[in-house]
């Protein structure tokens, strides 16, 4: 296993483990406090590491778009995700959030004029149908409301992917993640009083979950993702993220003892199938040019559009 493959595998494990870690953090913190503290810890870690990672200062003209990315992909996403996991099990939450590519495809069609095509339309319908099955499987209004909040989290994550595309033509995936994390933390400052209130009474296990979330899935996860994406083709990197819900279900079972219902598993399988259908690419005729290699991917990654570093990220 080369270093790039190891980095992608590490990203999958870290981002999958964030879903049960959120449930553990919610045992001592509310959704508001947990959102702020996770972003604050991750921002501090990335700020300390930025000089060693070669993170450049963004251009002033890019700051408005960076602010949109931080507000959607970090602040709003964390709030919706944490609120949703108050009622929805961690593994099930990962299945719902995995529908983000569906919303990305719709946004591209609406604002960029990209053709969805029958395959993408069918995949979107299948994925959303599976998500609806999950949302209706809980049997109570609170569960369903939380499930729809998690779908909203997938929507704002997709908005982040969409808005980050222009930035990824100028900056690396890691740099965009850092900019978004820092601005997202600034937008979440009004949540700081709730975090301080919870901090006084939170048990050590919840404190440990907060540190884990900020340092590993958020900070280290984005570093590994940036490394892996820069040294693989876009297709290879994003395909690895389809494993996040699978690993999240396993980690949630071991860590929290969560066993999803048959309806949740069925809905999740349908959703992942729909997302995979969207991600399929038509085979192209072979070119007379030299084959595209991993080293070429590393060279092209800073100039060609890359996947948003939060696709599938918890």
PDB file of C-alpha atoms in Angstrom:
ATOM      1  CA  UNK A   1       0.000   0.000   0.000  1.00  0.00           C
ATOM      2  CA  UNK A   2       1.553   3.330  -1.055  1.00  0.00           C
ATOM      3  CA  UNK A   3       1.378   6.472   1.057  1.00  0.00           C
ATOM      4  CA  UNK A   4      -1.426   8.060  -0.980  1.00  0.00           C
ATOM      5  CA  UNK A   5      -3.642   4.995  -0.641  1.00  0.00           C
ATOM      6  CA  UNK A   6      -2.870   4.854   3.057  1.00  0.00           C
ATOM      7  CA  UNK A   7      -3.858   8.532   3.362  1.00  0.00           C
ATOM      8  CA  UNK A   8      -7.211   7.903   1.682  1.00  0.00           C
ATOM      9  CA  UNK A   9      -7.831   4.880   3.892  1.00  0.00           C
ATOM     10  CA  UNK A  10      -6.983   6.919   6.966  1.00  0.00           C
ATOM     11  CA  UNK A  11      -9.386   9.639   5.853  1.00  0.00           C
ATOM     12  CA  UNK A  12     -12.213   7.126   5.482  1.00  0.00           C
ATOM     13  CA  UNK A  13     -11.628   5.707   8.976  1.00  0.00           C
ATOM     14  CA  UNK A  14     -11.318   9.121  10.624  1.00  0.00           C
ATOM     15  CA  UNK A  15     -14.369  10.658   8.942  1.00  0.00           C
ATOM     16  CA  UNK A  16     -16.414   7.521   9.625  1.00  0.00           C
ATOM     17  CA  UNK A  17     -15.419   7.504  13.298  1.00  0.00           C
ATOM     18  CA  UNK A  18     -16.624  11.098  13.665  1.00  0.00           C
ATOM     19  CA  UNK A  19     -20.276  10.020  13.541  1.00  0.00           C
ATOM     20  CA  UNK A  20     -20.130   7.885  16.726  1.00  0.00           C
ATOM     21  CA  UNK A  21     -17.784  10.422  18.320  1.00  0.00           C
ATOM     22  CA  UNK A  22     -20.477  13.077  17.871  1.00  0.00           C
ATOM     23  CA  UNK A  23     -22.946  10.861  19.738  1.00  0.00           C
ATOM     24  CA  UNK A  24     -20.399  10.513  22.545  1.00  0.00           C
ATOM     25  CA  UNK A  25     -19.847  14.276  22.633  1.00  0.00           C
ATOM     26  CA  UNK A  26     -23.575  14.935  22.792  1.00  0.00           C
ATOM     27  CA  UNK A  27     -23.675  13.085  26.124  1.00  0.00           C
ATOM     28  CA  UNK A  28     -22.129  16.176  27.705  1.00  0.00           C
ATOM     29  CA  UNK A  29     -22.605  18.972  25.217  1.00  0.00           C
ATOM     30  CA  UNK A  30     -25.557  20.391  23.360  1.00  0.00           C
ATOM     31  CA  UNK A  31     -25.512  20.626  19.588  1.00  0.00           C
ATOM     32  CA  UNK A  32     -24.521  24.308  19.764  1.00  0.00           C
ATOM     33  CA  UNK A  33     -21.602  23.903  22.149  1.00  0.00           C
ATOM     34  CA  UNK A  34     -20.272  20.813  20.410  1.00  0.00           C
ATOM     35  CA  UNK A  35     -20.348  22.575  17.039  1.00  0.00           C
ATOM     36  CA  UNK A  36     -18.274  25.497  18.272  1.00  0.00           C
ATOM     37  CA  UNK A  37     -15.729  23.473  20.212  1.00  0.00           C
ATOM     38  CA  UNK A  38     -15.053  21.028  17.391  1.00  0.00           C
ATOM     39  CA  UNK A  39     -14.447  23.849  14.934  1.00  0.00           C
ATOM     40  CA  UNK A  40     -12.335  25.800  17.434  1.00  0.00           C
ATOM     41  CA  UNK A  41     -10.088  22.828  18.237  1.00  0.00           C
ATOM     42  CA  UNK A  42      -9.653  21.978  14.555  1.00  0.00           C
ATOM     43  CA  UNK A  43      -8.949  25.607  13.630  1.00  0.00           C
ATOM     44  CA  UNK A  44      -6.289  25.937  16.326  1.00  0.00           C
ATOM     45  CA  UNK A  45      -4.585  22.722  15.188  1.00  0.00           C
ATOM     46  CA  UNK A  46      -4.623  23.712  11.516  1.00  0.00           C
ATOM     47  CA  UNK A  47      -3.405  27.216  12.341  1.00  0.00           C
ATOM     48  CA  UNK A  48      -0.432  25.761  14.200  1.00  0.00           C
ATOM     49  CA  UNK A  49       0.353  23.352  11.356  1.00  0.00           C
ATOM     50  CA  UNK A  50      -0.278  25.783   8.470  1.00  0.00           C
ATOM     51  CA  UNK A  51       3.311  27.090   8.181  1.00  0.00           C
ATOM     52  CA  UNK A  52       4.642  23.527   7.951  1.00  0.00           C
ATOM     53  CA  UNK A  53       1.983  22.472   5.420  1.00  0.00           C
ATOM     54  CA  UNK A  54       2.743  25.340   3.059  1.00  0.00           C
ATOM     55  CA  UNK A  55      -0.676  26.998   3.403  1.00  0.00           C
ATOM     56  CA  UNK A  56      -0.659  30.341   1.598  1.00  0.00           C
ATOM     57  CA  UNK A  57      -2.606  33.458   2.416  1.00  0.00           C
ATOM     58  CA  UNK A  58      -5.765  33.747   0.318  1.00  0.00           C
ATOM     59  CA  UNK A  59      -6.247  36.659  -2.035  1.00  0.00           C
ATOM     60  CA  UNK A  60      -8.541  39.405  -0.810  1.00  0.00           C
ATOM     61  CA  UNK A  61     -10.868  39.022  -3.795  1.00  0.00           C
ATOM     62  CA  UNK A  62     -11.507  35.383  -2.828  1.00  0.00           C
ATOM     63  CA  UNK A  63     -12.551  36.152   0.751  1.00  0.00           C
ATOM     64  CA  UNK A  64     -16.326  36.466   0.028  1.00  0.00           C
ATOM     65  CA  UNK A  65     -16.445  33.024  -1.571  1.00  0.00           C
ATOM     66  CA  UNK A  66     -14.309  31.606   1.239  1.00  0.00           C
ATOM     67  CA  UNK A  67     -16.810  33.063   3.709  1.00  0.00           C
ATOM     68  CA  UNK A  68     -19.669  31.278   1.933  1.00  0.00           C
ATOM     69  CA  UNK A  69     -17.719  28.011   2.092  1.00  0.00           C
ATOM     70  CA  UNK A  70     -17.047  28.446   5.800  1.00  0.00           C
ATOM     71  CA  UNK A  71     -20.645  29.360   6.578  1.00  0.00           C
ATOM     72  CA  UNK A  72     -22.137  26.421   4.683  1.00  0.00           C
ATOM     73  CA  UNK A  73     -19.554  23.643   4.835  1.00  0.00           C
ATOM     74  CA  UNK A  74     -18.448  24.212   8.411  1.00  0.00           C
ATOM     75  CA  UNK A  75     -20.828  26.290  10.556  1.00  0.00           C
ATOM     76  CA  UNK A  76     -24.203  25.241   9.137  1.00  0.00           C
ATOM     77  CA  UNK A  77     -23.057  21.695   8.442  1.00  0.00           C
ATOM     78  CA  UNK A  78     -21.849  21.124  11.998  1.00  0.00           C
ATOM     79  CA  UNK A  79     -25.012  22.557  13.514  1.00  0.00           C
ATOM     80  CA  UNK A  80     -27.347  20.456  11.373  1.00  0.00           C
ATOM     81  CA  UNK A  81     -25.250  17.315  11.762  1.00  0.00           C
ATOM     82  CA  UNK A  82     -25.020  17.578  15.534  1.00  0.00           C
ATOM     83  CA  UNK A  83     -28.692  18.445  15.919  1.00  0.00           C
ATOM     84  CA  UNK A  84     -29.661  15.515  13.734  1.00  0.00           C
ATOM     85  CA  UNK A  85     -27.544  13.066  15.701  1.00  0.00           C
ATOM     86  CA  UNK A  86     -29.362  13.965  18.910  1.00  0.00           C
ATOM     87  CA  UNK A  87     -32.119  11.615  17.722  1.00  0.00           C
ATOM     88  CA  UNK A  88     -30.673   9.620  14.818  1.00  0.00           C
ATOM     89  CA  UNK A  89     -28.071   6.852  15.424  1.00  0.00           C
ATOM     90  CA  UNK A  90     -24.527   7.560  14.253  1.00  0.00           C
ATOM     91  CA  UNK A  91     -24.412   4.902  11.534  1.00  0.00           C
ATOM     92  CA  UNK A  92     -27.770   5.947  10.134  1.00  0.00           C
ATOM     93  CA  UNK A  93     -26.654   9.577  10.128  1.00  0.00           C
ATOM     94  CA  UNK A  94     -23.662   8.663   7.974  1.00  0.00           C
ATOM     95  CA  UNK A  95     -25.982   7.047   5.431  1.00  0.00           C
ATOM     96  CA  UNK A  96     -28.097  10.189   5.172  1.00  0.00           C
ATOM     97  CA  UNK A  97     -25.130  12.553   4.865  1.00  0.00           C
ATOM     98  CA  UNK A  98     -23.686  10.347   2.113  1.00  0.00           C
ATOM     99  CA  UNK A  99     -26.387  11.731  -0.217  1.00  0.00           C
ATOM    100  CA  UNK A 100     -24.465  15.022  -0.596  1.00  0.00           C
ATOM    101  CA  UNK A 101     -23.399  14.194  -4.206  1.00  0.00           C
ATOM    102  CA  UNK A 102     -27.085  14.128  -5.158  1.00  0.00           C
ATOM    103  CA  UNK A 103     -27.492  17.761  -4.157  1.00  0.00           C
ATOM    104  CA  UNK A 104     -24.155  18.657  -5.790  1.00  0.00           C
ATOM    105  CA  UNK A 105     -25.444  17.308  -9.106  1.00  0.00           C
ATOM    106  CA  UNK A 106     -28.687  19.281  -8.772  1.00  0.00           C
ATOM    107  CA  UNK A 107     -26.843  22.512  -7.926  1.00  0.00           C
ATOM    108  CA  UNK A 108     -24.552  22.057 -10.932  1.00  0.00           C
ATOM    109  CA  UNK A 109     -27.581  21.562 -13.170  1.00  0.00           C
ATOM    110  CA  UNK A 110     -29.431  24.618 -11.823  1.00  0.00           C
ATOM    111  CA  UNK A 111     -26.580  27.117 -11.642  1.00  0.00           C
ATOM    112  CA  UNK A 112     -24.037  25.824 -14.155  1.00  0.00           C
ATOM    113  CA  UNK A 113     -26.393  24.434 -16.751  1.00  0.00           C
ATOM    114  CA  UNK A 114     -24.861  20.964 -16.542  1.00  0.00           C
ATOM    115  CA  UNK A 115     -27.053  18.236 -18.035  1.00  0.00           C
ATOM    116  CA  UNK A 116     -28.180  15.716 -15.471  1.00  0.00           C
ATOM    117  CA  UNK A 117     -29.012  12.998 -17.977  1.00  0.00           C
ATOM    118  CA  UNK A 118     -31.209   9.996 -17.320  1.00  0.00           C
ATOM    119  CA  UNK A 119     -28.543   8.209 -15.263  1.00  0.00           C
ATOM    120  CA  UNK A 120     -28.051  11.088 -12.842  1.00  0.00           C
ATOM    121  CA  UNK A 121     -31.770  11.778 -12.602  1.00  0.00           C
ATOM    122  CA  UNK A 122     -32.433   8.115 -11.832  1.00  0.00           C
ATOM    123  CA  UNK A 123     -29.569   7.983  -9.330  1.00  0.00           C
ATOM    124  CA  UNK A 124     -30.816  11.109  -7.561  1.00  0.00           C
ATOM    125  CA  UNK A 125     -34.348   9.737  -7.344  1.00  0.00           C
ATOM    126  CA  UNK A 126     -33.116   6.401  -5.997  1.00  0.00           C
ATOM    127  CA  UNK A 127     -30.816   8.009  -3.415  1.00  0.00           C
ATOM    128  CA  UNK A 128     -33.464  10.410  -2.149  1.00  0.00           C
ATOM    129  CA  UNK A 129     -36.007   7.590  -2.043  1.00  0.00           C
ATOM    130  CA  UNK A 130     -33.676   5.596   0.173  1.00  0.00           C
ATOM    131  CA  UNK A 131     -33.197   8.614   2.424  1.00  0.00           C
ATOM    132  CA  UNK A 132     -36.963   9.085   2.694  1.00  0.00           C
ATOM    133  CA  UNK A 133     -37.248   5.443   3.734  1.00  0.00           C
ATOM    134  CA  UNK A 134     -34.727   6.054   6.510  1.00  0.00           C
ATOM    135  CA  UNK A 135     -36.464   9.248   7.629  1.00  0.00           C
ATOM    136  CA  UNK A 136     -39.814   7.483   7.895  1.00  0.00           C
ATOM    137  CA  UNK A 137     -38.457   4.346   9.564  1.00  0.00           C
ATOM    138  CA  UNK A 138     -38.067   5.795  13.051  1.00  0.00           C
ATOM    139  CA  UNK A 139     -41.752   5.812  13.814  1.00  0.00           C
ATOM    140  CA  UNK A 140     -41.863   9.172  15.605  1.00  0.00           C
ATOM    141  CA  UNK A 141     -41.892  12.821  14.624  1.00  0.00           C
ATOM    142  CA  UNK A 142     -38.675  13.666  16.476  1.00  0.00           C
ATOM    143  CA  UNK A 143     -36.694  11.024  14.620  1.00  0.00           C
ATOM    144  CA  UNK A 144     -38.092  12.067  11.257  1.00  0.00           C
ATOM    145  CA  UNK A 145     -37.377  15.745  11.919  1.00  0.00           C
ATOM    146  CA  UNK A 146     -33.790  14.929  12.892  1.00  0.00           C
ATOM    147  CA  UNK A 147     -33.400  12.787   9.766  1.00  0.00           C
ATOM    148  CA  UNK A 148     -34.538  15.650   7.553  1.00  0.00           C
ATOM    149  CA  UNK A 149     -32.037  17.899   9.377  1.00  0.00           C
ATOM    150  CA  UNK A 150     -29.298  15.448   8.389  1.00  0.00           C
ATOM    151  CA  UNK A 151     -30.453  15.654   4.779  1.00  0.00           C
ATOM    152  CA  UNK A 152     -30.224  19.430   5.124  1.00  0.00           C
ATOM    153  CA  UNK A 153     -26.661  18.897   6.354  1.00  0.00           C
ATOM    154  CA  UNK A 154     -25.968  16.980   3.147  1.00  0.00           C
ATOM    155  CA  UNK A 155     -27.442  19.899   1.181  1.00  0.00           C
ATOM    156  CA  UNK A 156     -25.217  22.538   2.797  1.00  0.00           C
ATOM    157  CA  UNK A 157     -22.229  20.236   2.356  1.00  0.00           C
ATOM    158  CA  UNK A 158     -23.090  20.007  -1.336  1.00  0.00           C
ATOM    159  CA  UNK A 159     -23.298  23.813  -1.429  1.00  0.00           C
ATOM    160  CA  UNK A 160     -19.794  23.882  -0.005  1.00  0.00           C
ATOM    161  CA  UNK A 161     -18.569  21.535  -2.753  1.00  0.00           C
ATOM    162  CA  UNK A 162     -20.213  23.721  -5.391  1.00  0.00           C
ATOM    163  CA  UNK A 163     -18.834  27.003  -4.038  1.00  0.00           C
ATOM    164  CA  UNK A 164     -15.355  25.605  -3.456  1.00  0.00           C
ATOM    165  CA  UNK A 165     -14.856  24.607  -7.107  1.00  0.00           C
ATOM    166  CA  UNK A 166     -13.598  28.058  -8.217  1.00  0.00           C
ATOM    167  CA  UNK A 167     -11.259  28.180  -5.212  1.00  0.00           C
ATOM    168  CA  UNK A 168      -9.832  24.756  -6.006  1.00  0.00           C
ATOM    169  CA  UNK A 169      -8.567  26.126  -9.312  1.00  0.00           C
ATOM    170  CA  UNK A 170      -6.325  28.518  -7.378  1.00  0.00           C
ATOM    171  CA  UNK A 171      -5.578  26.734  -4.101  1.00  0.00           C
ATOM    172  CA  UNK A 172      -4.962  23.179  -2.956  1.00  0.00           C
ATOM    173  CA  UNK A 173      -7.728  21.135  -1.351  1.00  0.00           C
ATOM    174  CA  UNK A 174      -5.951  21.427   1.989  1.00  0.00           C
ATOM    175  CA  UNK A 175      -5.750  25.221   1.721  1.00  0.00           C
ATOM    176  CA  UNK A 176      -9.454  25.525   0.911  1.00  0.00           C
ATOM    177  CA  UNK A 177     -10.255  23.293   3.900  1.00  0.00           C
ATOM    178  CA  UNK A 178      -8.147  25.500   6.185  1.00  0.00           C
ATOM    179  CA  UNK A 179      -9.749  28.715   4.936  1.00  0.00           C
ATOM    180  CA  UNK A 180     -13.225  27.264   5.350  1.00  0.00           C
ATOM    181  CA  UNK A 181     -12.472  25.886   8.809  1.00  0.00           C
ATOM    182  CA  UNK A 182     -11.154  29.211  10.047  1.00  0.00           C
ATOM    183  CA  UNK A 183     -14.008  31.295   8.640  1.00  0.00           C
ATOM    184  CA  UNK A 184     -16.538  28.717   9.829  1.00  0.00           C
ATOM    185  CA  UNK A 185     -15.144  29.069  13.347  1.00  0.00           C
ATOM    186  CA  UNK A 186     -15.541  32.836  13.154  1.00  0.00           C
ATOM    187  CA  UNK A 187     -19.171  32.460  12.118  1.00  0.00           C
ATOM    188  CA  UNK A 188     -19.755  30.078  15.036  1.00  0.00           C
ATOM    189  CA  UNK A 189     -18.466  32.511  17.687  1.00  0.00           C
ATOM    190  CA  UNK A 190     -22.045  33.320  18.846  1.00  0.00           C
ATOM    191  CA  UNK A 191     -22.189  29.666  19.994  1.00  0.00           C
ATOM    192  CA  UNK A 192     -19.227  30.113  22.346  1.00  0.00           C
ATOM    193  CA  UNK A 193     -21.353  30.957  25.436  1.00  0.00           C
ATOM    194  CA  UNK A 194     -23.258  27.687  25.035  1.00  0.00           C
ATOM    195  CA  UNK A 195     -19.952  25.822  24.770  1.00  0.00           C
ATOM    196  CA  UNK A 196     -18.601  27.456  27.939  1.00  0.00           C
ATOM    197  CA  UNK A 197     -21.814  26.616  29.793  1.00  0.00           C
ATOM    198  CA  UNK A 198     -21.599  22.962  28.787  1.00  0.00           C
ATOM    199  CA  UNK A 199     -17.865  22.817  29.481  1.00  0.00           C
ATOM    200  CA  UNK A 200     -18.444  23.340  33.179  1.00  0.00           C
ATOM    201  CA  UNK A 201     -20.498  20.161  33.576  1.00  0.00           C
ATOM    202  CA  UNK A 202     -19.475  17.888  30.700  1.00  0.00           C
ATOM    203  CA  UNK A 203     -18.046  14.492  31.717  1.00  0.00           C
ATOM    204  CA  UNK A 204     -14.464  13.574  30.759  1.00  0.00           C
ATOM    205  CA  UNK A 205     -15.688  11.170  28.064  1.00  0.00           C
ATOM    206  CA  UNK A 206     -17.508  13.996  26.282  1.00  0.00           C
ATOM    207  CA  UNK A 207     -14.432  16.244  26.575  1.00  0.00           C
ATOM    208  CA  UNK A 208     -12.323  13.480  25.046  1.00  0.00           C
ATOM    209  CA  UNK A 209     -14.824  13.151  22.192  1.00  0.00           C
ATOM    210  CA  UNK A 210     -14.552  16.896  21.474  1.00  0.00           C
ATOM    211  CA  UNK A 211     -10.751  16.737  21.318  1.00  0.00           C
ATOM    212  CA  UNK A 212     -10.930  13.628  19.155  1.00  0.00           C
ATOM    213  CA  UNK A 213     -13.350  15.301  16.730  1.00  0.00           C
ATOM    214  CA  UNK A 214     -11.322  18.483  16.425  1.00  0.00           C
ATOM    215  CA  UNK A 215      -7.847  16.968  16.185  1.00  0.00           C
ATOM    216  CA  UNK A 216      -8.423  13.757  14.220  1.00  0.00           C
ATOM    217  CA  UNK A 217     -11.464  13.734  11.869  1.00  0.00           C
ATOM    218  CA  UNK A 218     -11.366  17.507  11.327  1.00  0.00           C
ATOM    219  CA  UNK A 219      -7.694  18.577  11.392  1.00  0.00           C
ATOM    220  CA  UNK A 220      -5.755  15.395  10.564  1.00  0.00           C
ATOM    221  CA  UNK A 221      -8.532  14.107   8.327  1.00  0.00           C
ATOM    222  CA  UNK A 222      -8.295  17.122   6.034  1.00  0.00           C
ATOM    223  CA  UNK A 223      -4.481  16.901   5.953  1.00  0.00           C
ATOM    224  CA  UNK A 224      -4.646  13.247   4.892  1.00  0.00           C
ATOM    225  CA  UNK A 225      -7.393  13.997   2.370  1.00  0.00           C
ATOM    226  CA  UNK A 226      -5.370  16.793   0.792  1.00  0.00           C
ATOM    227  CA  UNK A 227      -2.349  14.482   0.502  1.00  0.00           C
ATOM    228  CA  UNK A 228      -4.354  11.619  -0.960  1.00  0.00           C
ATOM    229  CA  UNK A 229      -6.247  13.747  -3.491  1.00  0.00           C
ATOM    230  CA  UNK A 230      -3.037  15.380  -4.733  1.00  0.00           C
ATOM    231  CA  UNK A 231      -1.561  11.968  -5.579  1.00  0.00           C
ATOM    232  CA  UNK A 232      -4.569  10.141  -7.020  1.00  0.00           C
ATOM    233  CA  UNK A 233      -7.067  10.738  -9.766  1.00  0.00           C
ATOM    234  CA  UNK A 234     -10.275  12.465  -8.690  1.00  0.00           C
ATOM    235  CA  UNK A 235     -12.274   9.311  -9.460  1.00  0.00           C
ATOM    236  CA  UNK A 236     -10.111   7.132  -7.223  1.00  0.00           C
ATOM    237  CA  UNK A 237     -10.176   9.593  -4.332  1.00  0.00           C
ATOM    238  CA  UNK A 238     -13.918  10.183  -4.307  1.00  0.00           C
ATOM    239  CA  UNK A 239     -14.708   6.491  -4.796  1.00  0.00           C
ATOM    240  CA  UNK A 240     -12.945   5.768  -1.498  1.00  0.00           C
ATOM    241  CA  UNK A 241     -15.473   7.941   0.325  1.00  0.00           C
ATOM    242  CA  UNK A 242     -18.302   5.564  -0.540  1.00  0.00           C
ATOM    243  CA  UNK A 243     -16.800   3.401   2.221  1.00  0.00           C
ATOM    244  CA  UNK A 244     -17.431   6.027   4.920  1.00  0.00           C
ATOM    245  CA  UNK A 245     -21.001   4.877   5.823  1.00  0.00           C
ATOM    246  CA  UNK A 246     -19.898   1.222   5.857  1.00  0.00           C
ATOM    247  CA  UNK A 247     -17.047   1.934   8.264  1.00  0.00           C
ATOM    248  CA  UNK A 248     -19.242   4.292  10.320  1.00  0.00           C
ATOM    249  CA  UNK A 249     -21.810   1.537  10.862  1.00  0.00           C
ATOM    250  CA  UNK A 250     -19.066  -0.833  12.060  1.00  0.00           C
ATOM    251  CA  UNK A 251     -17.454   1.752  14.364  1.00  0.00           C
ATOM    252  CA  UNK A 252     -20.832   2.770  15.802  1.00  0.00           C
ATOM    253  CA  UNK A 253     -21.573  -0.884  16.586  1.00  0.00           C
ATOM    254  CA  UNK A 254     -18.231  -1.411  18.354  1.00  0.00           C
ATOM    255  CA  UNK A 255     -18.093   1.979  20.109  1.00  0.00           C
ATOM    256  CA  UNK A 256     -21.743   2.594  20.969  1.00  0.00           C
ATOM    257  CA  UNK A 257     -23.365  -0.803  20.487  1.00  0.00           C
ATOM    258  CA  UNK A 258     -25.724   0.687  17.872  1.00  0.00           C
ATOM    259  CA  UNK A 259     -27.558  -1.798  15.691  1.00  0.00           C
ATOM    260  CA  UNK A 260     -29.460  -0.145  12.821  1.00  0.00           C
ATOM    261  CA  UNK A 261     -32.904  -1.461  11.975  1.00  0.00           C
ATOM    262  CA  UNK A 262     -33.574  -3.463   8.837  1.00  0.00           C
ATOM    263  CA  UNK A 263     -35.458  -0.508   7.339  1.00  0.00           C
ATOM    264  CA  UNK A 264     -32.528   1.839   8.004  1.00  0.00           C
ATOM    265  CA  UNK A 265     -30.074  -0.579   6.410  1.00  0.00           C
ATOM    266  CA  UNK A 266     -32.341  -1.078   3.419  1.00  0.00           C
ATOM    267  CA  UNK A 267     -32.807   2.650   2.954  1.00  0.00           C
ATOM    268  CA  UNK A 268     -29.060   3.196   3.316  1.00  0.00           C
ATOM    269  CA  UNK A 269     -28.267   0.531   0.723  1.00  0.00           C
ATOM    270  CA  UNK A 270     -30.721   2.140  -1.699  1.00  0.00           C
ATOM    271  CA  UNK A 271     -29.240   5.606  -1.080  1.00  0.00           C
ATOM    272  CA  UNK A 272     -25.640   4.480  -1.559  1.00  0.00           C
ATOM    273  CA  UNK A 273     -26.688   2.664  -4.726  1.00  0.00           C
ATOM    274  CA  UNK A 274     -28.222   5.856  -6.077  1.00  0.00           C
ATOM    275  CA  UNK A 275     -25.146   7.902  -5.186  1.00  0.00           C
ATOM    276  CA  UNK A 276     -22.905   5.320  -6.861  1.00  0.00           C
ATOM    277  CA  UNK A 277     -25.075   5.532  -9.981  1.00  0.00           C
ATOM    278  CA  UNK A 278     -24.559   9.295 -10.086  1.00  0.00           C
ATOM    279  CA  UNK A 279     -20.815   8.838  -9.752  1.00  0.00           C
ATOM    280  CA  UNK A 280     -20.490   6.373 -12.637  1.00  0.00           C
ATOM    281  CA  UNK A 281     -18.668   7.734 -15.634  1.00  0.00           C
ATOM    282  CA  UNK A 282     -19.099   6.707 -19.210  1.00  0.00           C
ATOM    283  CA  UNK A 283     -16.167   4.868 -20.697  1.00  0.00           C
ATOM    284  CA  UNK A 284     -14.257   6.948 -23.201  1.00  0.00           C
ATOM    285  CA  UNK A 285     -12.375   5.731 -26.257  1.00  0.00           C
ATOM    286  CA  UNK A 286      -8.680   5.241 -25.707  1.00  0.00           C
ATOM    287  CA  UNK A 287      -6.513   8.165 -26.685  1.00  0.00           C
ATOM    288  CA  UNK A 288      -3.216   7.982 -28.496  1.00  0.00           C
ATOM    289  CA  UNK A 289      -1.716  10.066 -25.714  1.00  0.00           C
ATOM    290  CA  UNK A 290       0.249   8.565 -22.857  1.00  0.00           C
ATOM    291  CA  UNK A 291      -1.881   7.156 -20.038  1.00  0.00           C
ATOM    292  CA  UNK A 292      -2.795   9.402 -17.129  1.00  0.00           C
ATOM    293  CA  UNK A 293      -0.621   8.397 -14.182  1.00  0.00           C
ATOM    294  CA  UNK A 294      -0.698   9.017 -10.467  1.00  0.00           C
ATOM    295  CA  UNK A 295       2.194  11.439 -10.811  1.00  0.00           C
ATOM    296  CA  UNK A 296       0.195  13.384 -13.386  1.00  0.00           C
ATOM    297  CA  UNK A 297      -2.663  13.569 -10.882  1.00  0.00           C
ATOM    298  CA  UNK A 298      -0.360  15.101  -8.330  1.00  0.00           C
ATOM    299  CA  UNK A 299       0.805  17.755 -10.773  1.00  0.00           C
ATOM    300  CA  UNK A 300      -2.689  18.585 -12.007  1.00  0.00           C
ATOM    301  CA  UNK A 301      -4.403  18.625  -8.617  1.00  0.00           C
ATOM    302  CA  UNK A 302      -3.622  22.255  -7.847  1.00  0.00           C
ATOM    303  CA  UNK A 303      -4.985  23.578 -11.130  1.00  0.00           C
ATOM    304  CA  UNK A 304      -7.795  21.258 -12.160  1.00  0.00           C
ATOM    305  CA  UNK A 305     -11.113  21.261 -10.275  1.00  0.00           C
ATOM    306  CA  UNK A 306     -10.938  18.903  -7.305  1.00  0.00           C
ATOM    307  CA  UNK A 307     -13.640  17.373  -5.171  1.00  0.00           C
ATOM    308  CA  UNK A 308     -14.503  19.422  -2.113  1.00  0.00           C
ATOM    309  CA  UNK A 309     -12.527  18.118   0.865  1.00  0.00           C
ATOM    310  CA  UNK A 310     -15.721  17.644   2.845  1.00  0.00           C
ATOM    311  CA  UNK A 311     -17.525  15.297   0.484  1.00  0.00           C
ATOM    312  CA  UNK A 312     -18.789  12.633   2.852  1.00  0.00           C
ATOM    313  CA  UNK A 313     -17.023  14.344   5.694  1.00  0.00           C
ATOM    314  CA  UNK A 314     -18.809  14.302   9.010  1.00  0.00           C
TER     315      UNK A 314
END
